[in-house]
mmCIF file of C-alpha atoms in Angstrom:
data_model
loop_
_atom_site.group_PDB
_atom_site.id
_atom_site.type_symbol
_atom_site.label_atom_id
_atom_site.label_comp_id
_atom_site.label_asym_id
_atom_site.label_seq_id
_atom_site.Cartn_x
_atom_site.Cartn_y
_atom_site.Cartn_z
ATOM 1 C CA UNK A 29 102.897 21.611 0.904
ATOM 2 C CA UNK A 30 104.468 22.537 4.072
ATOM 3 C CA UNK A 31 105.435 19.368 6.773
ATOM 4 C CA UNK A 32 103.755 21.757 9.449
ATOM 5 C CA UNK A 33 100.548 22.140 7.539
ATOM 6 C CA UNK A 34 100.341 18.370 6.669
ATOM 7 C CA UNK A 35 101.195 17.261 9.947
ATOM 8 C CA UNK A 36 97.956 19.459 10.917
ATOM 9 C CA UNK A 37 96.112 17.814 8.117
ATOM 10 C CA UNK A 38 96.996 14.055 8.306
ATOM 11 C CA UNK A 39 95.667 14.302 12.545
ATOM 12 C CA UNK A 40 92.931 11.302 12.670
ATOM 13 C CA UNK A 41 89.008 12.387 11.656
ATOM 14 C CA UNK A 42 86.967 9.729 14.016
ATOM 15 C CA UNK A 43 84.276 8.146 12.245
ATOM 16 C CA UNK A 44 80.732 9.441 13.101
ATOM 17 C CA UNK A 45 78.587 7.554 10.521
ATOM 18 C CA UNK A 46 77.392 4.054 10.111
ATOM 19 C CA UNK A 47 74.940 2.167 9.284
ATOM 20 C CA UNK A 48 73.930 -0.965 9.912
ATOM 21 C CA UNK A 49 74.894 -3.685 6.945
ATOM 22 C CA UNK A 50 74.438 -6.857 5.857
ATOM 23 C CA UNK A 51 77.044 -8.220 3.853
ATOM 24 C CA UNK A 52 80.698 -8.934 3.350
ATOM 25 C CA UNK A 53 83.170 -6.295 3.005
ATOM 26 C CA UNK A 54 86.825 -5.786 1.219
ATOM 27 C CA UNK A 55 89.648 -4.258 2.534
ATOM 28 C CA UNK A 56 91.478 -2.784 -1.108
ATOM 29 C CA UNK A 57 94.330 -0.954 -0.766
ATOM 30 C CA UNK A 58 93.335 2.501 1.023
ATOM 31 C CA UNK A 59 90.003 1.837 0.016
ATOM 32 C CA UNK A 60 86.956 -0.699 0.237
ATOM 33 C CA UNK A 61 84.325 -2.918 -1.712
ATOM 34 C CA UNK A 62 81.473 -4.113 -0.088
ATOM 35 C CA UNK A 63 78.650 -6.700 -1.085
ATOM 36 C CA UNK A 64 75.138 -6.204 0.401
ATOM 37 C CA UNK A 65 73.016 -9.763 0.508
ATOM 38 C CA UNK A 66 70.398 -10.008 -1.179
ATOM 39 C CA UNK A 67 67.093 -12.384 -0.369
ATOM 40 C CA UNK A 68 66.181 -13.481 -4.197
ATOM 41 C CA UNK A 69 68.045 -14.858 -7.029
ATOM 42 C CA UNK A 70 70.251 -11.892 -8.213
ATOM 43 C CA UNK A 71 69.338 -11.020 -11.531
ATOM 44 C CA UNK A 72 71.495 -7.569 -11.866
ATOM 45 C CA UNK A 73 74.490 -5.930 -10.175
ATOM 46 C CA UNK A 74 74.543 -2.527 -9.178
ATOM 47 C CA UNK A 75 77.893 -0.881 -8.241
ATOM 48 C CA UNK A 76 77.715 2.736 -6.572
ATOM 49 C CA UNK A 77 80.416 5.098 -6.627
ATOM 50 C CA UNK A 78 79.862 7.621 -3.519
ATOM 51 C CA UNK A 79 80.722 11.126 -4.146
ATOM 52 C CA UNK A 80 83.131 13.846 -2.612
ATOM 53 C CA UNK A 81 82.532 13.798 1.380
ATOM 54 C CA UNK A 82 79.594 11.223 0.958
ATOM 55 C CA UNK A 83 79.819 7.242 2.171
ATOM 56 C CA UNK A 84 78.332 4.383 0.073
ATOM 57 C CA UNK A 85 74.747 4.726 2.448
ATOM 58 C CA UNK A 86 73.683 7.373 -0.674
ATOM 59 C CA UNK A 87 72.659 4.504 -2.936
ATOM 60 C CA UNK A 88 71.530 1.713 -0.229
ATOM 61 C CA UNK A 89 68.020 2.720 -0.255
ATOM 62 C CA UNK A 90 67.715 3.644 -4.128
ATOM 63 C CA UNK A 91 68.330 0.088 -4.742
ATOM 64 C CA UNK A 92 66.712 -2.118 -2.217
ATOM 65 C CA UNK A 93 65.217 -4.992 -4.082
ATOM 66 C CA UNK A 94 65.375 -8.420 -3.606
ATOM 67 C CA UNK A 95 67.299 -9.714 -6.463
ATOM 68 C CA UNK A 96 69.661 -6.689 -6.674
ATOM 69 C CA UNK A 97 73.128 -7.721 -6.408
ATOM 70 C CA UNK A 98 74.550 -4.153 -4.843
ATOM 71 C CA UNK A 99 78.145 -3.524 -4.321
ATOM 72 C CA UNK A 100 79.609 -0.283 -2.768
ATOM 73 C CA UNK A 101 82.796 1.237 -3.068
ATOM 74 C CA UNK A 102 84.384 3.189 -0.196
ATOM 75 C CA UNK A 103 86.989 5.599 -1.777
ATOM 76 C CA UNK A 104 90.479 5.717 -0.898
ATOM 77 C CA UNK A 105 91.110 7.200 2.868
ATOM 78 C CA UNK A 106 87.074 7.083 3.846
ATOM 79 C CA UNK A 107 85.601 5.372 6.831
ATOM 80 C CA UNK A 108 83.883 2.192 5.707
ATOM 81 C CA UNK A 109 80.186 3.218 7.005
ATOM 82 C CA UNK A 110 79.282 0.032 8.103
ATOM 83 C CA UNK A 111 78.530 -1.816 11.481
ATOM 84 C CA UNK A 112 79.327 -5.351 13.074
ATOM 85 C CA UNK A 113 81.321 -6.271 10.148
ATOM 86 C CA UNK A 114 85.353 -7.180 9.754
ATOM 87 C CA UNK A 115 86.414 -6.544 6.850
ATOM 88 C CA UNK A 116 88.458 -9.237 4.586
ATOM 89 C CA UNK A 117 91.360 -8.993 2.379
ATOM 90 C CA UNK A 118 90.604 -10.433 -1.048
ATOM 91 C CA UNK A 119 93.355 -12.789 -2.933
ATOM 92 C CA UNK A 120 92.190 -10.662 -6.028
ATOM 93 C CA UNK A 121 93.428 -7.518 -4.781
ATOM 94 C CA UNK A 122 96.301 -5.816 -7.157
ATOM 95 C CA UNK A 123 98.719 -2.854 -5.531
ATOM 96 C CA UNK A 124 97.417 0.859 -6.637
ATOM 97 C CA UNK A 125 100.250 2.674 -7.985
ATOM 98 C CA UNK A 126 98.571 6.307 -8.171
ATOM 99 C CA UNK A 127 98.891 8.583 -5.053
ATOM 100 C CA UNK A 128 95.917 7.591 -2.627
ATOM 101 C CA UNK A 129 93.076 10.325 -2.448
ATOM 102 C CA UNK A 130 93.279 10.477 -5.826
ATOM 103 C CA UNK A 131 90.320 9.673 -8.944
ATOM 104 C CA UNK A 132 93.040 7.952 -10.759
ATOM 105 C CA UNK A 133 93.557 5.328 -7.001
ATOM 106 C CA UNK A 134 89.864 5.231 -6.862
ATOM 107 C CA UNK A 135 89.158 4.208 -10.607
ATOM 108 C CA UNK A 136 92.006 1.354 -10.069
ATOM 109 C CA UNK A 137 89.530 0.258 -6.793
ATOM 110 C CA UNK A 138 86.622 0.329 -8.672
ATOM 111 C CA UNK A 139 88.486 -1.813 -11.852
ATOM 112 C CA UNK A 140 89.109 -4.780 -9.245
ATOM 113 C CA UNK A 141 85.953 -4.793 -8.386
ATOM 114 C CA UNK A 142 83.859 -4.886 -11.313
ATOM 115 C CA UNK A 143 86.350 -7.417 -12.600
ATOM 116 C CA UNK A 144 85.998 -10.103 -9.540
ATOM 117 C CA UNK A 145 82.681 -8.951 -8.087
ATOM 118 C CA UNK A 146 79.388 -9.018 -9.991
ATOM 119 C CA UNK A 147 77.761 -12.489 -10.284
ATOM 120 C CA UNK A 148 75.298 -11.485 -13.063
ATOM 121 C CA UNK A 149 75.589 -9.927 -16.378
ATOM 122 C CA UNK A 150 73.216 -7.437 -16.251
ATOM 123 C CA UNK A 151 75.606 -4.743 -14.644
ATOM 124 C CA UNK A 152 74.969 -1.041 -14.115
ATOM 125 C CA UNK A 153 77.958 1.208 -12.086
ATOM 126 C CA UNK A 154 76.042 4.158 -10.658
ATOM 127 C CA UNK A 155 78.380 7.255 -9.736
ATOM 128 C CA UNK A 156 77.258 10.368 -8.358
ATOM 129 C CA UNK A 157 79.568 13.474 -8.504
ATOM 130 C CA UNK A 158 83.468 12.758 -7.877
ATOM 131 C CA UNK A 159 82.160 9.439 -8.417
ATOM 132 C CA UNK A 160 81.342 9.838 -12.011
ATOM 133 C CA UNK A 161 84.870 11.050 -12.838
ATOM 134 C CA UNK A 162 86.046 8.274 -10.842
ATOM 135 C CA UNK A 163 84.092 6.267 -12.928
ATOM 136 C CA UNK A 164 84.935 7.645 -16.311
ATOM 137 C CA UNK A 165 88.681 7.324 -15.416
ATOM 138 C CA UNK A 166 88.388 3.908 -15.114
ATOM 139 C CA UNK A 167 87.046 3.112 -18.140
ATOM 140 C CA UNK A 168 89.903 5.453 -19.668
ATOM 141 C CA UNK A 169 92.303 2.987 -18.002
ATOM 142 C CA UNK A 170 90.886 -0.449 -18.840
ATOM 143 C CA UNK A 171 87.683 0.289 -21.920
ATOM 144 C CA UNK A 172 87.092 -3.185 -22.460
ATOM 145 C CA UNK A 173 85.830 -3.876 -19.022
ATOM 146 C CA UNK A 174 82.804 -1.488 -19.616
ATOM 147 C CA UNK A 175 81.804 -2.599 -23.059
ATOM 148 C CA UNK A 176 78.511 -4.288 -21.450
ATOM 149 C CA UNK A 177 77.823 -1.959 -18.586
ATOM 150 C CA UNK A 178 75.513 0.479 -18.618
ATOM 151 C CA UNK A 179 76.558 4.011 -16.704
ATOM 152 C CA UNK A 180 74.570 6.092 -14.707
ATOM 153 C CA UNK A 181 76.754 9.723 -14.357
ATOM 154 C CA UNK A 182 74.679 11.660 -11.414
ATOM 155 C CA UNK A 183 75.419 15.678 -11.610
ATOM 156 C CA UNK A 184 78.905 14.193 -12.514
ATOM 157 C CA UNK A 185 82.111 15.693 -11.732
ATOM 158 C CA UNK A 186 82.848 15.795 -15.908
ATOM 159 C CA UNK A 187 86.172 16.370 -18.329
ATOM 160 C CA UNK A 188 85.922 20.126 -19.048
ATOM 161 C CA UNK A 189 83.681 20.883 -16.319
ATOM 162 C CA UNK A 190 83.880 23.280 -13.275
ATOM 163 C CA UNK A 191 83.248 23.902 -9.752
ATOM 164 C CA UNK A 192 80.020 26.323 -9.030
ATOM 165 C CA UNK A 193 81.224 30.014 -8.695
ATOM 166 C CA UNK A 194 79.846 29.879 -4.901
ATOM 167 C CA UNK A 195 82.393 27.072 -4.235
ATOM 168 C CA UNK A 196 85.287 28.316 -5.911
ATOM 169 C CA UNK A 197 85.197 31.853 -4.247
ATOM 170 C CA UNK A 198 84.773 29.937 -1.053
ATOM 171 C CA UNK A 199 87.787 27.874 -2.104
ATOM 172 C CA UNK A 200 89.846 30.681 -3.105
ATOM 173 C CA UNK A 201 91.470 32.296 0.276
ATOM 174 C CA UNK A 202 91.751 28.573 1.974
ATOM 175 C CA UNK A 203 95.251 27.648 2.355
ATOM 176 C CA UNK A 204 96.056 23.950 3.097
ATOM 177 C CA UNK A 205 96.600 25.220 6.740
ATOM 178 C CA UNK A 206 93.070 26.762 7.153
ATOM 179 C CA UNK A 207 91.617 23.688 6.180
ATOM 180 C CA UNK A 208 91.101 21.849 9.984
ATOM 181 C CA UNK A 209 89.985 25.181 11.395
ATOM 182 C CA UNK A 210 87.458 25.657 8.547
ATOM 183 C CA UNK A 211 86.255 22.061 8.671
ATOM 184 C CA UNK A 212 86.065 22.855 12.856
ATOM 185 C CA UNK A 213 84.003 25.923 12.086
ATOM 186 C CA UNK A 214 81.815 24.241 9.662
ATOM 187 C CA UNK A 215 80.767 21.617 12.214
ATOM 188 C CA UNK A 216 80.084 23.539 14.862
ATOM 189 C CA UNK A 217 77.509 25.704 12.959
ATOM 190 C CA UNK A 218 74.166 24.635 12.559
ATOM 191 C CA UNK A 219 73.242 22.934 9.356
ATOM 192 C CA UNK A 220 70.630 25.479 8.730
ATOM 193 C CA UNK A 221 73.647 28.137 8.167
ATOM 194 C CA UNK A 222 74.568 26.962 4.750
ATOM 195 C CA UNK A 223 72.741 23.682 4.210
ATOM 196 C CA UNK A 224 69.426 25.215 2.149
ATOM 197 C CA UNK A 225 72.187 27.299 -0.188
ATOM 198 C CA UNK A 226 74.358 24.044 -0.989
ATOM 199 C CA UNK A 227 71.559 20.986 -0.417
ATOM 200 C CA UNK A 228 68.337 22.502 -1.476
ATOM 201 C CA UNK A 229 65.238 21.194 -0.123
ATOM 202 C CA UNK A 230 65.945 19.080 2.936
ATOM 203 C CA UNK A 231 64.163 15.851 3.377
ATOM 204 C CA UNK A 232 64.740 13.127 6.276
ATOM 205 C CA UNK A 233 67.387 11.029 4.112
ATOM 206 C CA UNK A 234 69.472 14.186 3.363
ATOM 207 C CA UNK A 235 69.329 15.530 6.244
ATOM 208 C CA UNK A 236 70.647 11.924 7.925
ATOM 209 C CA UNK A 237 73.829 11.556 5.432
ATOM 210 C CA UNK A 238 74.672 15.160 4.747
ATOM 211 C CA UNK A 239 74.799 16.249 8.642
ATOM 212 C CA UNK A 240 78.009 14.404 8.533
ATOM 213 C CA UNK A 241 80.070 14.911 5.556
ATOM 214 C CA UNK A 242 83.453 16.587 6.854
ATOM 215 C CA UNK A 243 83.435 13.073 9.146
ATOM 216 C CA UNK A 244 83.825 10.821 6.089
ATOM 217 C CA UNK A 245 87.529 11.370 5.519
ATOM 218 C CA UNK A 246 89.910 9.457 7.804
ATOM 219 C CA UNK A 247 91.961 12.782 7.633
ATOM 220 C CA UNK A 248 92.143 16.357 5.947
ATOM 221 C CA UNK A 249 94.763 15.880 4.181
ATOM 222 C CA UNK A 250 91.998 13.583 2.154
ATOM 223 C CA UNK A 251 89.723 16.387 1.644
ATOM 224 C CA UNK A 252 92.065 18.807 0.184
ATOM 225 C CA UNK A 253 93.728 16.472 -2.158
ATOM 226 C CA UNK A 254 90.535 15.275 -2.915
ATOM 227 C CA UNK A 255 89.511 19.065 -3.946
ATOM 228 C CA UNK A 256 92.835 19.980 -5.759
ATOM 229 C CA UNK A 257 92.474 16.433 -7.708
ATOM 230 C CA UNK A 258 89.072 17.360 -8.708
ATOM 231 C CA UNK A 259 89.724 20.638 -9.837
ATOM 232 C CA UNK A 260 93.128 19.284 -12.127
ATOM 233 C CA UNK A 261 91.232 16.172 -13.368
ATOM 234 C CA UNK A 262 88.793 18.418 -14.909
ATOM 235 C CA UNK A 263 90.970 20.521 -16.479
ATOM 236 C CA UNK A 264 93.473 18.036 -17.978
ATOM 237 C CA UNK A 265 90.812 15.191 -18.965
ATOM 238 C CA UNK A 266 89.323 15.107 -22.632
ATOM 239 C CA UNK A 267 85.942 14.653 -23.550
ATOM 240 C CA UNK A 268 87.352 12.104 -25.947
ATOM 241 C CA UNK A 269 86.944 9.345 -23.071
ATOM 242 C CA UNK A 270 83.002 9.394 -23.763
ATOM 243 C CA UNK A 271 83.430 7.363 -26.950
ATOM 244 C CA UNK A 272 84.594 4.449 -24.730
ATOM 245 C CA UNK A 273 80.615 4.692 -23.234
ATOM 246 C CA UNK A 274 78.674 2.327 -24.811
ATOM 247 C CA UNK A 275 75.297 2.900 -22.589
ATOM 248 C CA UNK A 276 73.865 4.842 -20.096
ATOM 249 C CA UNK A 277 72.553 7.762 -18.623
ATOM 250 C CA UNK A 278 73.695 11.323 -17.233
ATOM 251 C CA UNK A 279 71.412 12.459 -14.574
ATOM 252 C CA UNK A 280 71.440 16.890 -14.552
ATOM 253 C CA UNK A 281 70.046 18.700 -11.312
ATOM 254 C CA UNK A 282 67.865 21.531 -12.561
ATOM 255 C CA UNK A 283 69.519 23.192 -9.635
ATOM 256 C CA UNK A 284 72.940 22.234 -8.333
ATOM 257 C CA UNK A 285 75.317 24.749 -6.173
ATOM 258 C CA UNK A 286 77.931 22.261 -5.896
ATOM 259 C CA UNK A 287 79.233 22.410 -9.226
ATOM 260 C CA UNK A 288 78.698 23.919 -12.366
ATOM 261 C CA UNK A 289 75.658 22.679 -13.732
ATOM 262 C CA UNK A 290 75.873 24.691 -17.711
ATOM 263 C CA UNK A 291 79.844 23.470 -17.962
ATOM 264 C CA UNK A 292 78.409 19.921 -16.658
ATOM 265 C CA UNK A 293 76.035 19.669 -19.690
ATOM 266 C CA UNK A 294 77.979 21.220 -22.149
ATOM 267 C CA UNK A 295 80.592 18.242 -21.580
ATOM 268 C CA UNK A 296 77.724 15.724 -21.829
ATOM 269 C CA UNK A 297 76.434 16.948 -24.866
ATOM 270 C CA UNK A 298 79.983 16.501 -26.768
ATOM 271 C CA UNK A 299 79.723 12.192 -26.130
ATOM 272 C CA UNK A 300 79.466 11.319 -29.505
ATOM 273 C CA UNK A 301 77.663 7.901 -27.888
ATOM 274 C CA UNK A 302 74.093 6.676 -27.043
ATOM 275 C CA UNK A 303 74.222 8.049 -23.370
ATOM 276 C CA UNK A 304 70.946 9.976 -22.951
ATOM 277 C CA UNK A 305 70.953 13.297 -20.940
ATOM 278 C CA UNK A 306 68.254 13.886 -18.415
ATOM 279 C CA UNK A 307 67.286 17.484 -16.948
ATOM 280 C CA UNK A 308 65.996 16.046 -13.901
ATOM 281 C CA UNK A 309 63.674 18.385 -11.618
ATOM 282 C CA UNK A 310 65.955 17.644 -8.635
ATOM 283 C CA UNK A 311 66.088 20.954 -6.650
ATOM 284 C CA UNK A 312 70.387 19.977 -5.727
ATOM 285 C CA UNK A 313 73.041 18.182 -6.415
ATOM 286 C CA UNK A 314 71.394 15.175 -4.644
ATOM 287 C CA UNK A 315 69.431 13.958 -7.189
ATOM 288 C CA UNK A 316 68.918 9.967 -5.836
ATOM 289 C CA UNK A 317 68.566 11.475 -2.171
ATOM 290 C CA UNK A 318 65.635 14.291 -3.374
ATOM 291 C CA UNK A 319 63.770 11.563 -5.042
ATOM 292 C CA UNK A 320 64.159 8.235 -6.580
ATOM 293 C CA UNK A 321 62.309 8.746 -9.141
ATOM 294 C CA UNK A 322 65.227 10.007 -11.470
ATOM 295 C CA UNK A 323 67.105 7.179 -10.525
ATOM 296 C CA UNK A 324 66.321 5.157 -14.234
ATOM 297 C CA UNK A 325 64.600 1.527 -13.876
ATOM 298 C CA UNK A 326 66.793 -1.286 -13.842
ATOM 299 C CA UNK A 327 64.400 -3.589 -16.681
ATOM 300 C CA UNK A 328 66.546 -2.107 -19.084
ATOM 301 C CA UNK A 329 70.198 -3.970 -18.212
ATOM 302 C CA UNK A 330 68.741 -7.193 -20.273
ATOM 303 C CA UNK A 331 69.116 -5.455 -23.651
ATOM 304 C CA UNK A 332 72.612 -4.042 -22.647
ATOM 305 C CA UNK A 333 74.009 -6.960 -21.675
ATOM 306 C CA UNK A 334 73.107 -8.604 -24.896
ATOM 307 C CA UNK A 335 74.024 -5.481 -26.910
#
């Protein structure tokens, strides 16, 4: 890449998105963990992976209960979307040796975590999109950690899978210097120019964490090596890391403009594991934000932690 276009890219994105947040959070390396409290006993842990462009807010309000333990990674170079809280460094924290922006740096995050985090045994890790492949790398790197979790995979970013033809031709004529006058252009038009052919159906939840994706990043340079990382860990990844899934779930938009939603099941249905697919009615790639009904009960961790 050339050192005028990343000195472009690398220029400061300000963070425009936070919520409010109850909880402790952990500075990681490039990235973060953070812990929500919880009123009741816990009596299962949740861990969300957030997705290309997204913050860990998509999963806060699929699981709100009292006795969910929920714990929310903030990928590699993304605000934390959080407010009132400093974060902490943790004495568990091990150096990430893969390039930051990166699945492979973001699997190593979530790793730490699920090792020193969860205070129950009943443990689910929910990703949606990049955060599926995030999640599937890092049980490639360290299997034994996941033999009791169950995994939720929503419209996952998958081994063998592709971007949507819409996004790829989009994709095609943008060099990396294009990319801050793009992501300039694409925030000064109104939502209503491209969000109903990429989002679906808007509801008031979407519409409150989607109005302010290309702020997520702390820079650009983020968001295009996020996209070129994507597109390469695809290609390069085997299917043969399903057979290190003991349990779970993939989660399949019946519409999804984001990515490729035939290559997407076509990967799922070579896991030669238990993982059930479900065609979900979701009208985008959003499947927790369009409803939570897809979003499978928790009442069945018990019988996968004693499996």
């Amino acid at each position: 890449m050339k050192a005028s276009h990343v000195r472009k890219l690398i220029k400061p994105i300000e963070n425009a998105y936070s919520e409010m947040f109850s909880g402790r959070v952990y500075r990681v390396g490039k990235g973060a963990v953070s812990v929500r409290n919880h009123s009741g006993s816990a009596q299962h842990t949740v861990i969300g992976v957030h997705g290309f462009l997204e913050n860990h807010c998509y999963f806060t309000q699929a699981y709100d209960g009292p006795n969910t333990e929920l714990i929310l990674l903030t990928c590699s170079n993304y605000h934390v979307p959080v407010n009132g809280v400093t974060p902490e460094t943790p004495d568990w924290e091990v150096p990430i040796k893969h390039l930051e922006g990166t699945i492979e740096y973001d699997a190593c995050l979530l790793n730490q975590a699920l090792q020193n985090l969860p205070t129950t045994e009943r443990i689910r890790v929910h990703g949606h999109s990049r955060g599926g492949a995030v999640i599937l790398e890092a049980i490639r790197q360290w299997p034994e950690l996941y033999e009791r979790a169950e995994i939720v995979l929503e419209a996952p970013v998958l081994p063998q899978g592709k971007l949507h033809a819409l996004v790829t031709t989009l994709l095609e004529p943008v060099s990396h210097g294009m990319w801050p006058w793009l992501i300039r252009l694409i925030n000064s038009a109104p939502q209503s120019a491209y969000g109903q052919t990429f989002f679906g159906k808007m509801n008031s939840r979407k519409r409150q964490l989607l109005s302010k994706l290309f702020y997520a990043t702390k820079d650009h340079l983020t968001i295009v090596r996020n996209i070129e990382n994507i597109m390469d860990w695809m290609a390069r990844t085997d299917t043969a890391v399903y057979r290190h899934v003991r349990h779970g779930t993939f989660l399949i938009p019946a519409t999804d403009r984001i990515l490729d939603r035939q290559a997407m099941l076509a990967s799922a249905r070579t896991s030669p594991t238990t993982m059930r697919i479900v065609e979900t009615e979701a009208p985008s790639h959003f499947i927790t934000l369009d409803s939570k009904e897809w979003v499978p009960g928790l009442e069945t961790l018990g019988s996968v932690a004693q499996g």
